[in-house]
Coordinates of C-alpha atoms in Angstrom, one line a residue:
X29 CA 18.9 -88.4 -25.6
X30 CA 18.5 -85.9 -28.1
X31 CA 15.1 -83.4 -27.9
X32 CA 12.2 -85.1 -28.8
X33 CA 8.4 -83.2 -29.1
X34 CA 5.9 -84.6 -26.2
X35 CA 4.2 -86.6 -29.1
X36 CA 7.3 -88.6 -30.5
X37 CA 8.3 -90.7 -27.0
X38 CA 5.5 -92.8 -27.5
X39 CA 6.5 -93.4 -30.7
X40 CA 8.9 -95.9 -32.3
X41 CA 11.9 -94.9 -34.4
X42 CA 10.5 -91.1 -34.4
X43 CA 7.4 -92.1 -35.6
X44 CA 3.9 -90.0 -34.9
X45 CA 0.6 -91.7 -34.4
X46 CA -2.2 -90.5 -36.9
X47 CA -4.1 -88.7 -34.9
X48 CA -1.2 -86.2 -34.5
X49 CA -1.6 -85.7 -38.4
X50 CA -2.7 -81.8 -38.9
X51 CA -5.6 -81.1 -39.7
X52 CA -7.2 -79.6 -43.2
X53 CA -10.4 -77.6 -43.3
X54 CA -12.2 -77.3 -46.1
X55 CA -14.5 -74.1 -46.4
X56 CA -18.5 -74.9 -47.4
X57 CA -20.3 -72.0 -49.6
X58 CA -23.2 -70.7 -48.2
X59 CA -26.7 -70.1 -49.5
X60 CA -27.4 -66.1 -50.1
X61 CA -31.1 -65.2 -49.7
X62 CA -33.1 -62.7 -52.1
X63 CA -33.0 -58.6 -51.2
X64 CA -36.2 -57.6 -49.3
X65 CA -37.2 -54.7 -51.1
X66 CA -40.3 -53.8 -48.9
X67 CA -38.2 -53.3 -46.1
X68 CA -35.9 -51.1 -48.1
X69 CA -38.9 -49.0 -49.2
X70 CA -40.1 -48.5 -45.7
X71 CA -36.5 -47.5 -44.0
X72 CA -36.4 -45.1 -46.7
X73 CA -39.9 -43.8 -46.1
X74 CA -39.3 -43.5 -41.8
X75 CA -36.1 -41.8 -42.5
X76 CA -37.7 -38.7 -44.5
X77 CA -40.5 -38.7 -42.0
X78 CA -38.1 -38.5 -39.2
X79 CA -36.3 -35.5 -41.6
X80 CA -39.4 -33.7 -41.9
X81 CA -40.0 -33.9 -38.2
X82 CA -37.1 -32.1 -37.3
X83 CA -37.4 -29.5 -39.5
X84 CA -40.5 -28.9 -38.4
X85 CA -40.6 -29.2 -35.0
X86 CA -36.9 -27.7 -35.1
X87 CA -35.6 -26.2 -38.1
X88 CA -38.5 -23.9 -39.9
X89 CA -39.3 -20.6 -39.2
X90 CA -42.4 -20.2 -37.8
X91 CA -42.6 -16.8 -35.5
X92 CA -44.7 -14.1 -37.9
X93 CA -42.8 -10.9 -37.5
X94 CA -45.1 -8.2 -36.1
X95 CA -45.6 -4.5 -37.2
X96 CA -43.9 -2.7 -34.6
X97 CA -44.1 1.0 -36.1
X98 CA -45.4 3.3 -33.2
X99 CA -44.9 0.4 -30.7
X100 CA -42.5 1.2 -27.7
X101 CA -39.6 -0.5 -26.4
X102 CA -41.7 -2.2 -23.4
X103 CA -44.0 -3.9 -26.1
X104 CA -40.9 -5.2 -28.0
X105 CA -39.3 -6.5 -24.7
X106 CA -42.7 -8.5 -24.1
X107 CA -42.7 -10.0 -27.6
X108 CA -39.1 -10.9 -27.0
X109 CA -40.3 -12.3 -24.0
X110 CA -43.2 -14.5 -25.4
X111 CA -41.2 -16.2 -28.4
X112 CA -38.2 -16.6 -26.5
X113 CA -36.5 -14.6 -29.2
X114 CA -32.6 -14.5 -28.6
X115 CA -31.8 -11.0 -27.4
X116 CA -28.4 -10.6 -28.7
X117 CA -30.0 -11.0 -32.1
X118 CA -32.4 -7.5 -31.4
X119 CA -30.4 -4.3 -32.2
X120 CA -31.3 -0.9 -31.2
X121 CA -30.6 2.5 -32.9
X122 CA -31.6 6.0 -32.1
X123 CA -32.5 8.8 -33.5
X124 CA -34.2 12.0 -33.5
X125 CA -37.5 12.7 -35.3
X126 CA -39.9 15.7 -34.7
X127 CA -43.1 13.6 -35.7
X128 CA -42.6 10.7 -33.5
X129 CA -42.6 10.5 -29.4
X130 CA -39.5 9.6 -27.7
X131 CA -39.0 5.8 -27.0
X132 CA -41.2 4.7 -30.0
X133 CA -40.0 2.9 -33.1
X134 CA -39.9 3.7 -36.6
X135 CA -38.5 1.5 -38.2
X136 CA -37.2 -2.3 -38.4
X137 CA -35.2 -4.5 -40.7
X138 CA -37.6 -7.4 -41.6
X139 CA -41.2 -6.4 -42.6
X140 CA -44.3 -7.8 -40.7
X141 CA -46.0 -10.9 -41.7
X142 CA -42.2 -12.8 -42.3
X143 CA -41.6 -16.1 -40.7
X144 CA -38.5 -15.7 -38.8
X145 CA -36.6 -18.3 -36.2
X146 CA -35.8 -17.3 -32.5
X147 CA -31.9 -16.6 -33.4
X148 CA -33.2 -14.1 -36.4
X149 CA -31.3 -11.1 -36.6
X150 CA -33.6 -7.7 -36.4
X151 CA -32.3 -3.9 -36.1
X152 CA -35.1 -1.4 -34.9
X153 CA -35.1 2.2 -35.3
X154 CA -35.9 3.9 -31.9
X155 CA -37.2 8.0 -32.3
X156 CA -35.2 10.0 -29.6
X157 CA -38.1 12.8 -30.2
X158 CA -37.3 16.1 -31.4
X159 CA -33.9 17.2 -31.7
X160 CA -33.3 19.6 -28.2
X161 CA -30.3 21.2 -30.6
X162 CA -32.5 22.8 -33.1
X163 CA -32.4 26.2 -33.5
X164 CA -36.2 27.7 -32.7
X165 CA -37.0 31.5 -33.4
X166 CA -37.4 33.1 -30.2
X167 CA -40.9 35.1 -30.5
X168 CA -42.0 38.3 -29.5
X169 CA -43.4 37.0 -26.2
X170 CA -44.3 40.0 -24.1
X171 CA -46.8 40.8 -27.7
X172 CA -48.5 37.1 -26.8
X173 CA -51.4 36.1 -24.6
X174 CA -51.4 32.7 -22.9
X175 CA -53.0 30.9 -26.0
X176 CA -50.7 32.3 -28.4
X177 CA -47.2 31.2 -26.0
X178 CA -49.4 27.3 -25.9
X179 CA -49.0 27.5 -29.7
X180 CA -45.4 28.6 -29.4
X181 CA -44.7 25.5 -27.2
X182 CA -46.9 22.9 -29.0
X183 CA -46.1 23.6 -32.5
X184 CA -41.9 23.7 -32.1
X185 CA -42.5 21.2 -29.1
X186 CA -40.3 22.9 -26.7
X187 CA -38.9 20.2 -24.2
X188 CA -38.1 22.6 -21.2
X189 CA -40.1 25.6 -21.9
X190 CA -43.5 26.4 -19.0
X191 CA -45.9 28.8 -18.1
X192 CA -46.5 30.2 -14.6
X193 CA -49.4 32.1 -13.9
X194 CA -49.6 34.8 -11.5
X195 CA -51.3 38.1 -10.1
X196 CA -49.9 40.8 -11.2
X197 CA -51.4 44.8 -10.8
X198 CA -50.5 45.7 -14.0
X199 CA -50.4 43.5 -16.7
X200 CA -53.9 42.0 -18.3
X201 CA -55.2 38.8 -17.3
X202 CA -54.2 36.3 -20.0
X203 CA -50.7 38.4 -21.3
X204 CA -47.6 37.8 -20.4
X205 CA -45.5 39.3 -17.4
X206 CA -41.9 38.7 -18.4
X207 CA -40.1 36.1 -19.1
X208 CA -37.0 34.0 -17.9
X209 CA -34.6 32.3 -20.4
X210 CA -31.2 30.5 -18.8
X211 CA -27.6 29.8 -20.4
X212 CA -28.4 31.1 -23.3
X213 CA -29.1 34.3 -25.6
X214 CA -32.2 34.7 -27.2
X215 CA -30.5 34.7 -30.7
X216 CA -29.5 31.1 -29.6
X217 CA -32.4 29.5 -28.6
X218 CA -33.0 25.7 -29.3
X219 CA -36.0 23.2 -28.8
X220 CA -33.9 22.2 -25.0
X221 CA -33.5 25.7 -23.6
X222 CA -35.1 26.4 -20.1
X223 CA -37.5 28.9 -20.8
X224 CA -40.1 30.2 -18.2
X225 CA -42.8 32.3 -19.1
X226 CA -44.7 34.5 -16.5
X227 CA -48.3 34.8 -17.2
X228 CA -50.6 37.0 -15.3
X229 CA -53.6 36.4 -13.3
X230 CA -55.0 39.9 -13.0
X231 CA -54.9 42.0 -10.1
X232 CA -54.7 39.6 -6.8
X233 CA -57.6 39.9 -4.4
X234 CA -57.9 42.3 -1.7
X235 CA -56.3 40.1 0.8
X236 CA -53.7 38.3 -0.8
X237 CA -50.3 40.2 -2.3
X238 CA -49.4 39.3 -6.0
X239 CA -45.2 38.1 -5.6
X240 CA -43.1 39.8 -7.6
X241 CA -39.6 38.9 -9.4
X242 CA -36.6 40.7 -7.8
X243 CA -34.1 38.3 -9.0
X244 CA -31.3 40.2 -10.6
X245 CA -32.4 43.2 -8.7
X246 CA -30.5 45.4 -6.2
X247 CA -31.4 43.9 -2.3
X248 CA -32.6 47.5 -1.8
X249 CA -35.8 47.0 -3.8
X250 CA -37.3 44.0 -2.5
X251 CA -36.8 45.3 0.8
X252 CA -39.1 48.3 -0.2
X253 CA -41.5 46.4 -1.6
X254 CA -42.0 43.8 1.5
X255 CA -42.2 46.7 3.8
X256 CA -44.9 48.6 1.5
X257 CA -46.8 45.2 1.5
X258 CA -46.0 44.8 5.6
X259 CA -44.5 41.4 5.0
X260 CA -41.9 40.3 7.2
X261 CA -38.4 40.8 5.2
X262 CA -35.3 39.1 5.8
X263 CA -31.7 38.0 3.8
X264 CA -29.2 35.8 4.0
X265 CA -26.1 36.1 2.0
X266 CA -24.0 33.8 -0.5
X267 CA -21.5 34.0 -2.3
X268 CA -22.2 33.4 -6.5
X269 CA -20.2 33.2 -9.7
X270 CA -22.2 34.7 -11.7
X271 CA -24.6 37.8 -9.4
X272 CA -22.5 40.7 -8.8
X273 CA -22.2 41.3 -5.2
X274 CA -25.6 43.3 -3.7
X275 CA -27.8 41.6 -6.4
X276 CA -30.5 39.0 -5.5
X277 CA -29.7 35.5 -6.1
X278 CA -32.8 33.9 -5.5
X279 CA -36.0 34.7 -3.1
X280 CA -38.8 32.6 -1.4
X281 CA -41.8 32.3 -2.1
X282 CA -40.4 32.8 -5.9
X283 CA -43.9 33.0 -7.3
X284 CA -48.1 32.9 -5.9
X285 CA -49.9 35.3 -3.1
X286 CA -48.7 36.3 0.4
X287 CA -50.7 37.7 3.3
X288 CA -49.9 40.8 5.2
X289 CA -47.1 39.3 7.9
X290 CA -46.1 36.2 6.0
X291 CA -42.6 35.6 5.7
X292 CA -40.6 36.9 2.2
X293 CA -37.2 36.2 2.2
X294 CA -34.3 37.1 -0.4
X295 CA -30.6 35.4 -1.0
X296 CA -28.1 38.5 -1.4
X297 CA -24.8 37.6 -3.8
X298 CA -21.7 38.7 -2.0
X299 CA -20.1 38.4 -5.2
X300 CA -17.4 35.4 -6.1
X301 CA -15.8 33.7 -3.2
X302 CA -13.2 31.8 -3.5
X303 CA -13.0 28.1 -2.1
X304 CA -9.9 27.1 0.6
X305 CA -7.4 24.5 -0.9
X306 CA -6.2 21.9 1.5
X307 CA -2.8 23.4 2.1
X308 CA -2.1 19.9 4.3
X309 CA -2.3 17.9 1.1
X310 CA 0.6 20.3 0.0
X311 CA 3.9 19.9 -0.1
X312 CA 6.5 22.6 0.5
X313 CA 7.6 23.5 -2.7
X314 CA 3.7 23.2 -3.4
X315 CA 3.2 25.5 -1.1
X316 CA 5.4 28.0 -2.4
X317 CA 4.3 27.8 -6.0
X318 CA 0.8 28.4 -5.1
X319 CA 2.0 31.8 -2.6
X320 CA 3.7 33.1 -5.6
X321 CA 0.8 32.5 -8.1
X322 CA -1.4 35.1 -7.3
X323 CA -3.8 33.4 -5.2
X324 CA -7.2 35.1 -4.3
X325 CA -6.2 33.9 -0.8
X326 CA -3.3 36.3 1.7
X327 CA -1.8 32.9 3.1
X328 CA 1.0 33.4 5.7
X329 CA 2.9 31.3 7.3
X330 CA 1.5 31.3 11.1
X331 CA 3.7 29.2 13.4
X332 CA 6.4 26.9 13.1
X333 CA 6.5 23.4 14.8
X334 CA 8.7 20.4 15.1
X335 CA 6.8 17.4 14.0
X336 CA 7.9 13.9 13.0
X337 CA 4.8 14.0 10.6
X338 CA 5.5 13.9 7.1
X339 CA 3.2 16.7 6.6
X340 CA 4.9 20.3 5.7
X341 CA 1.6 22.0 6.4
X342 CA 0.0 20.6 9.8
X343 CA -2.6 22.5 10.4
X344 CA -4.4 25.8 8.7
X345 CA -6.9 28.4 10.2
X346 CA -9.9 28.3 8.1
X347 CA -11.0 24.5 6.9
X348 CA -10.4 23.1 3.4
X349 CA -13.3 23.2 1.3
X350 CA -14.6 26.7 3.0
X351 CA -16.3 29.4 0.4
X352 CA -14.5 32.7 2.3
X353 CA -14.3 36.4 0.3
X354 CA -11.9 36.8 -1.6
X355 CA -8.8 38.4 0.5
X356 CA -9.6 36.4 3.3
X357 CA -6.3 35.6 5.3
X358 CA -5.7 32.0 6.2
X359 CA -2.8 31.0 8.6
X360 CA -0.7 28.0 8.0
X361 CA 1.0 26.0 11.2
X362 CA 4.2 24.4 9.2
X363 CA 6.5 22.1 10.3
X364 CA 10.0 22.7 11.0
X365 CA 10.9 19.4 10.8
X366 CA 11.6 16.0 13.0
X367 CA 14.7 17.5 15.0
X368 CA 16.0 20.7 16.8
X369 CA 19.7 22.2 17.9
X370 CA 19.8 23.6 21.3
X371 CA 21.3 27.0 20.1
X372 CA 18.8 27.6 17.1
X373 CA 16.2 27.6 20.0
X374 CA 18.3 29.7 22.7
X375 CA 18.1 27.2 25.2
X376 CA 20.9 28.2 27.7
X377 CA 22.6 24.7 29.9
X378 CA 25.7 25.5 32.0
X379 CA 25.5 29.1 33.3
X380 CA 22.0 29.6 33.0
X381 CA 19.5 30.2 35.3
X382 CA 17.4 26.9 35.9
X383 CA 14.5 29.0 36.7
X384 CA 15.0 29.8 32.8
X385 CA 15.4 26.6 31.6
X386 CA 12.1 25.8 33.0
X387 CA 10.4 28.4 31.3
X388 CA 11.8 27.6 28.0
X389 CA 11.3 23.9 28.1
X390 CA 7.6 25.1 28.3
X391 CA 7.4 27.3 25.6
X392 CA 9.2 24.2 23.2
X393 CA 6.5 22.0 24.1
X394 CA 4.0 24.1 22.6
X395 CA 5.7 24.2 19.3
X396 CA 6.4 19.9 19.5
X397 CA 9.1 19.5 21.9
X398 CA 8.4 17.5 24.5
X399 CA 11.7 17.8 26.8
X400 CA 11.7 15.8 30.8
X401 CA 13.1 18.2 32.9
X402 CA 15.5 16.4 35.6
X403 CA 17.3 19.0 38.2
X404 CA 19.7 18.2 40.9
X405 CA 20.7 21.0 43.9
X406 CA 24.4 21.0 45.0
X407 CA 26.4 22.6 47.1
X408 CA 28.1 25.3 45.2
X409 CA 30.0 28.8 45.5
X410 CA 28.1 29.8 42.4
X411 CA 24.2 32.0 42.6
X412 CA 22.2 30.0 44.0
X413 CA 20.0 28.2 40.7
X414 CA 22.9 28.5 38.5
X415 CA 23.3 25.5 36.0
X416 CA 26.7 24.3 36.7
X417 CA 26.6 21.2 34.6
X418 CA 23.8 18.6 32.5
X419 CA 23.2 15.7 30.4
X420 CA 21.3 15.4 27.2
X421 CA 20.0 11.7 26.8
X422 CA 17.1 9.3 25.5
X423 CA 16.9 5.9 26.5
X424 CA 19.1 4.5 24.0
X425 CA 21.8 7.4 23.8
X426 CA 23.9 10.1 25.3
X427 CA 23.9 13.1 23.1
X428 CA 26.5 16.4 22.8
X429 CA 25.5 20.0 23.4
X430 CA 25.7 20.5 19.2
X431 CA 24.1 17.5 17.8
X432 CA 20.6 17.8 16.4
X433 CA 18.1 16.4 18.9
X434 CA 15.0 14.4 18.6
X435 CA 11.8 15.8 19.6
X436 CA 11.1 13.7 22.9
X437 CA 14.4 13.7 24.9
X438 CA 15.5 14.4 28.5
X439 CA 17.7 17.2 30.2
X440 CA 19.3 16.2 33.6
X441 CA 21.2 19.1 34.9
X442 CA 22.8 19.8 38.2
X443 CA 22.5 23.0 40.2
X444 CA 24.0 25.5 42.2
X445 CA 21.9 25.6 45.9
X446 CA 24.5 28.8 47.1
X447 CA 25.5 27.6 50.1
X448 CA 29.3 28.3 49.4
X449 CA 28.4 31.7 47.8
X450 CA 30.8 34.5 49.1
X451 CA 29.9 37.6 50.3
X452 CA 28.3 39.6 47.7
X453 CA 30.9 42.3 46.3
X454 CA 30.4 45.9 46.5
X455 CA 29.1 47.4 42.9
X456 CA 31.8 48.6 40.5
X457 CA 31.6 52.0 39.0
X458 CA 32.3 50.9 35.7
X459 CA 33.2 48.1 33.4
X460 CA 34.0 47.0 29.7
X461 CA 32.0 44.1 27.8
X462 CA 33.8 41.4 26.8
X463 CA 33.6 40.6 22.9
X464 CA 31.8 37.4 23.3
X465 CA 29.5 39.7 25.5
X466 CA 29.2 41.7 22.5
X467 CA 28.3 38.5 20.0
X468 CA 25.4 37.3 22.7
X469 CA 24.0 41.0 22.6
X470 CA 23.9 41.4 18.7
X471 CA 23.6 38.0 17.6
X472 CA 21.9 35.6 20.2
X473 CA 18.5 34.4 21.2
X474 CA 16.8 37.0 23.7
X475 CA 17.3 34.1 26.5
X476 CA 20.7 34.4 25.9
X477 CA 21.1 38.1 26.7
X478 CA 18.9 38.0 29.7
X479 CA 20.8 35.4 31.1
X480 CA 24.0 37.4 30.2
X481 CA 23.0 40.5 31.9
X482 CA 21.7 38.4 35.0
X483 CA 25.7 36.9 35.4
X484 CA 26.6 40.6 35.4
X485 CA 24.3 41.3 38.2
X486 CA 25.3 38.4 40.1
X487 CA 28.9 39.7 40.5
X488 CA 26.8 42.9 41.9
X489 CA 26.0 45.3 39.3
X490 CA 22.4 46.6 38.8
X491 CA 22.0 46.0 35.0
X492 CA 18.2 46.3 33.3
X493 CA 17.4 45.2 30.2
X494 CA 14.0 46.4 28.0
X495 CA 12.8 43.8 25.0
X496 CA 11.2 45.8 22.3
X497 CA 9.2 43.3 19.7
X498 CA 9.3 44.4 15.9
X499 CA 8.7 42.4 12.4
X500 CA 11.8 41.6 10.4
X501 CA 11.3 38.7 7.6
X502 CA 15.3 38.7 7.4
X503 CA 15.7 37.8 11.4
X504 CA 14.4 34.8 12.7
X505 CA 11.8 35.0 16.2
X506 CA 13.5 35.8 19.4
X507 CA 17.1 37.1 18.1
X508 CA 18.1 41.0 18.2
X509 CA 17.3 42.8 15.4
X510 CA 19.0 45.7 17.0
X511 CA 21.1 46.9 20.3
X512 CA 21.4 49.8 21.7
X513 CA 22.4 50.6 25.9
X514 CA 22.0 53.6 27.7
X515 CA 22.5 55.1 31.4
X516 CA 19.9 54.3 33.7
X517 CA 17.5 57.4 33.1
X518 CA 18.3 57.1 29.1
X519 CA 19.4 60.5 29.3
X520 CA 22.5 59.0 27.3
X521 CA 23.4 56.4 25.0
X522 CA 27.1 54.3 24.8
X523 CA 28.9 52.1 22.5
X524 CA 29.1 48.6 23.1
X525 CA 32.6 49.2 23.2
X526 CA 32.4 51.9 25.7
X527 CA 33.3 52.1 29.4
X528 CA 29.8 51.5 30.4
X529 CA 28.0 52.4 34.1
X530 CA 27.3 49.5 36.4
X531 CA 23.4 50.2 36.2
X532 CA 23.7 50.4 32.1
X533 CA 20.6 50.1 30.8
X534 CA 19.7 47.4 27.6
X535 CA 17.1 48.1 25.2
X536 CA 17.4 45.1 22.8
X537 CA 14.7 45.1 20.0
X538 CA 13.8 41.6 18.9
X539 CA 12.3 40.4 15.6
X540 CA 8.6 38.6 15.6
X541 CA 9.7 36.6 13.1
X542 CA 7.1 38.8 10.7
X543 CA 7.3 40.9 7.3
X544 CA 5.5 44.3 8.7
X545 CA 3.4 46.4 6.7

């Protein structure tokens, strides 16, 4: 059966009952009423009201502007305040005017009695007060009484310019004593110069004593006066940049009446000082461009010492930040670095005298290395505390008699007890040094030659040896600067190379390490 719709299978022959007939709608005009013009008039009328409203309650200006000429900044600020005037809108400028007091205005852009809204834009002119920069012609003052110096002040109105009164035995009541004007020349003087006038009192009474000015004065004269006036006199001493050494700085009281046995005391300049830098903060090559600068400081290098610090100056003898004379002499503790060699510090292992070793591993600790000293006796043919052999380790390695070392690090060494020593030998008349004898004596540490000439006497001769000290820049601490050997009453000297006498005597002078004088 082919498709039919829902409609045609209750149908016959494919035909559709009526009511499945479409539908057609036919549209109906409506009725349109007449405009109500009343109610026209009256939206118009509440819209402009409504306008009017918020322009007036919103829009229109209605803060008067105020006269503020002569008025300070505080009474602007309240006004601000009141209206709830938009700050950001309020512009201040400054400037200087003689006839108007600082912090007052004298000008501003919109003129009083304007409306204006709270966002209105408003410059003001602020007076600064007189200019301190002007030039002022310094007077004649010591011609002037106190009335004529109030004129002075008042008419050029000096900013930093007073009067102090005070006795005086010899000037008239009313005039002035003298005068004090700082940092600048009279020639230069402006409305901001510091200017102190002294104006006297008349002569003091019986029992009080009139204070006089010694500032700029020689110490001498203030100490003559006190004594005369049987105060009790005492200084104290600073340095200054710009008193000449001897001169008085400043004294106390600096002005009024004493009593017989009050206190006056005066500051003394000891001329300029110079401050300490802090040499720690330097480096070395900073260190060295300020040695060679001509410093107003004799800086020399103190002591050396190991240090893992980064520092190349570790410590100095007068603190950073010190006023000192000029001259003064500050000693520097420098750092000679993180590691050491055994030979640069004459430490002597195998053949050496234990005894020595202790010693030396003292002395290295105080200049920063720390060395744990492990020592084992053993049976031996060899002087008894001879070193016959040792280790050099920390605890994570081994190291070998030339490698550099670090600065904690332990030294196990074995030595001789001389139990199997043999009979000592009878002394020898005579004997040649060797020329590695000769190298230790002219080119090794001190501690190696006394350990040298201690082997020799082991074997049984009677050899002495003198240590002279002496400054040499060129050789470092400890090592010969020069060697000379003798017989045993000096009455004559050898060559190194000579057949020398088994009680030879050494006189080995050894460098400090210092430039001398």
């Amino acid at each position: 059966m082919a498709d039919k719709d829902f409609l045609s299978q209750f149908s016959e022959e494919g035909k559709k009952p009526d009511s499945f007939k479409e539908e057609v709608l036919t549209p109906v005009a409506k009725e349109r009423k007449p405009l109500n013009k009343g109610l026209l008039v009256g939206i118009i009328v509440l819209l402009i009201i409504i306008i009017f409203l918020i322009w007036w309650l919103f829009l229109r200006a209605r803060i008067e502007m105020p006269n503020f000429f002569g008025e300070t900044k505080n009474d602007l600020s309240a006004w601000v305040k009141q209206y709830d005037i938009d700050a950001k809108g309020i512009i201040l400028k400054e400037e200087y005017n003689f006839d108007h007091p600082e912090g007052t205005i004298i000008d501003q852009s919109i003129e009083s009695g304007k409306k204006i809204k709270e966002n209105a834009k408003i410059d003001f002119v602020v007076s600064l007060g007189p200019d301190p920069e002007e030039a002022v012609n310094f007077p004649d003052l010591k011609s002037m009484d106190k009335n004529d110096v109030q004129d002075f002040i008042d008419s050029n109105k000096l900013l930093k310019t007073k009067m102090v009164t005070q006795y005086s035995e010899t000037v008239e009541t009313g005039k002035v004593i003298s005068y004090e004007l700082k940092g600048v020349a009279e020639d230069e003087f402006k409305r901001g110069s510091q200017l102190t006038i002294y104006i006297s009192k008349g002569v003091a009474p019986e029992d009080e004593i009139a204070v006089e000015n010694f500032v700029g004065q020689a110490a001498g004269s203030a100490e003559s006066w006190a004594k005369s006036k049987k105060l009790e006199y005492s200084e104290t001493e600073v340095f200054s940049s710009t008193v000449d050494a001897g001169l008085i700085v400043s004294q106390s009281p600096a002005k009024g009446t004493l009593k017989k046995g009050d206190k006056f005391t005066v500051t003394v300049s000891k001329g300029k000082g110079v401050s300490v830098p802090d040499f720690k903060s330097m480096s070395k090559t900073g260190l060295e461009s300020y040695m060679s600068g001509g410093s107003d400081l004799a800086v020399t290098i103190g002591t050396e010492k190991y240090s893992g610090s980064g520092s190349y100056v570790l410590d100095q003898s007068v603190a950073a930040g010190r006023m000192v004379e000029i001259g003064t002499t500050v000693r520097l503790t420098v750092n000679k670095g993180s590691g050491w060699y055994l030979d640069d510090e004459g430490v002597v292992l195998d053949g050496g005298a234990v005894d020595r070793l202790s010693d030396k591993v003292n002395s290295l600790g105080e200049i920063g290395i720390n060395i744990k000293l492990k020592k084992t006796e053993v049976e031996s043919a060899e002087t008894k505390g001879m070193i016959l052999s040792h280790k050099i380790y920390t605890s994570k390695k081994e190291y070998s008699d030339i490698e550099k070392l670090p600065l904690s690090i332990t030294i196990e060494v074995e030595v001789s007890n001389g139990a199997m020593a043999p009979v000592t030998p009878e002394t020898p008349e005579s004997f040649y040094l060797t020329e590695d004898d000769i190298d230790v004596l002219n080119n090794k540490h001190i501690d190696r030659i006394k350990d040298l000439i201690a082997n020799y006497n082991a074997k049984g001769y009677n050899l002495t040896v003198d240590v002279i000290e002496g400054p040499s820049a060129s050789v470092e601490a400890g090592f010969p600067i020069e060697t000379k050997v003798f017989n045993n009453d000096l009455s004559e000297e050898y060559s190194l190379y000579a057949k020398l006498p088994a009680d030879a005597k050494f006189v080995v002078t050894v460098s400090t390490g210092e430039e001398g004088e």
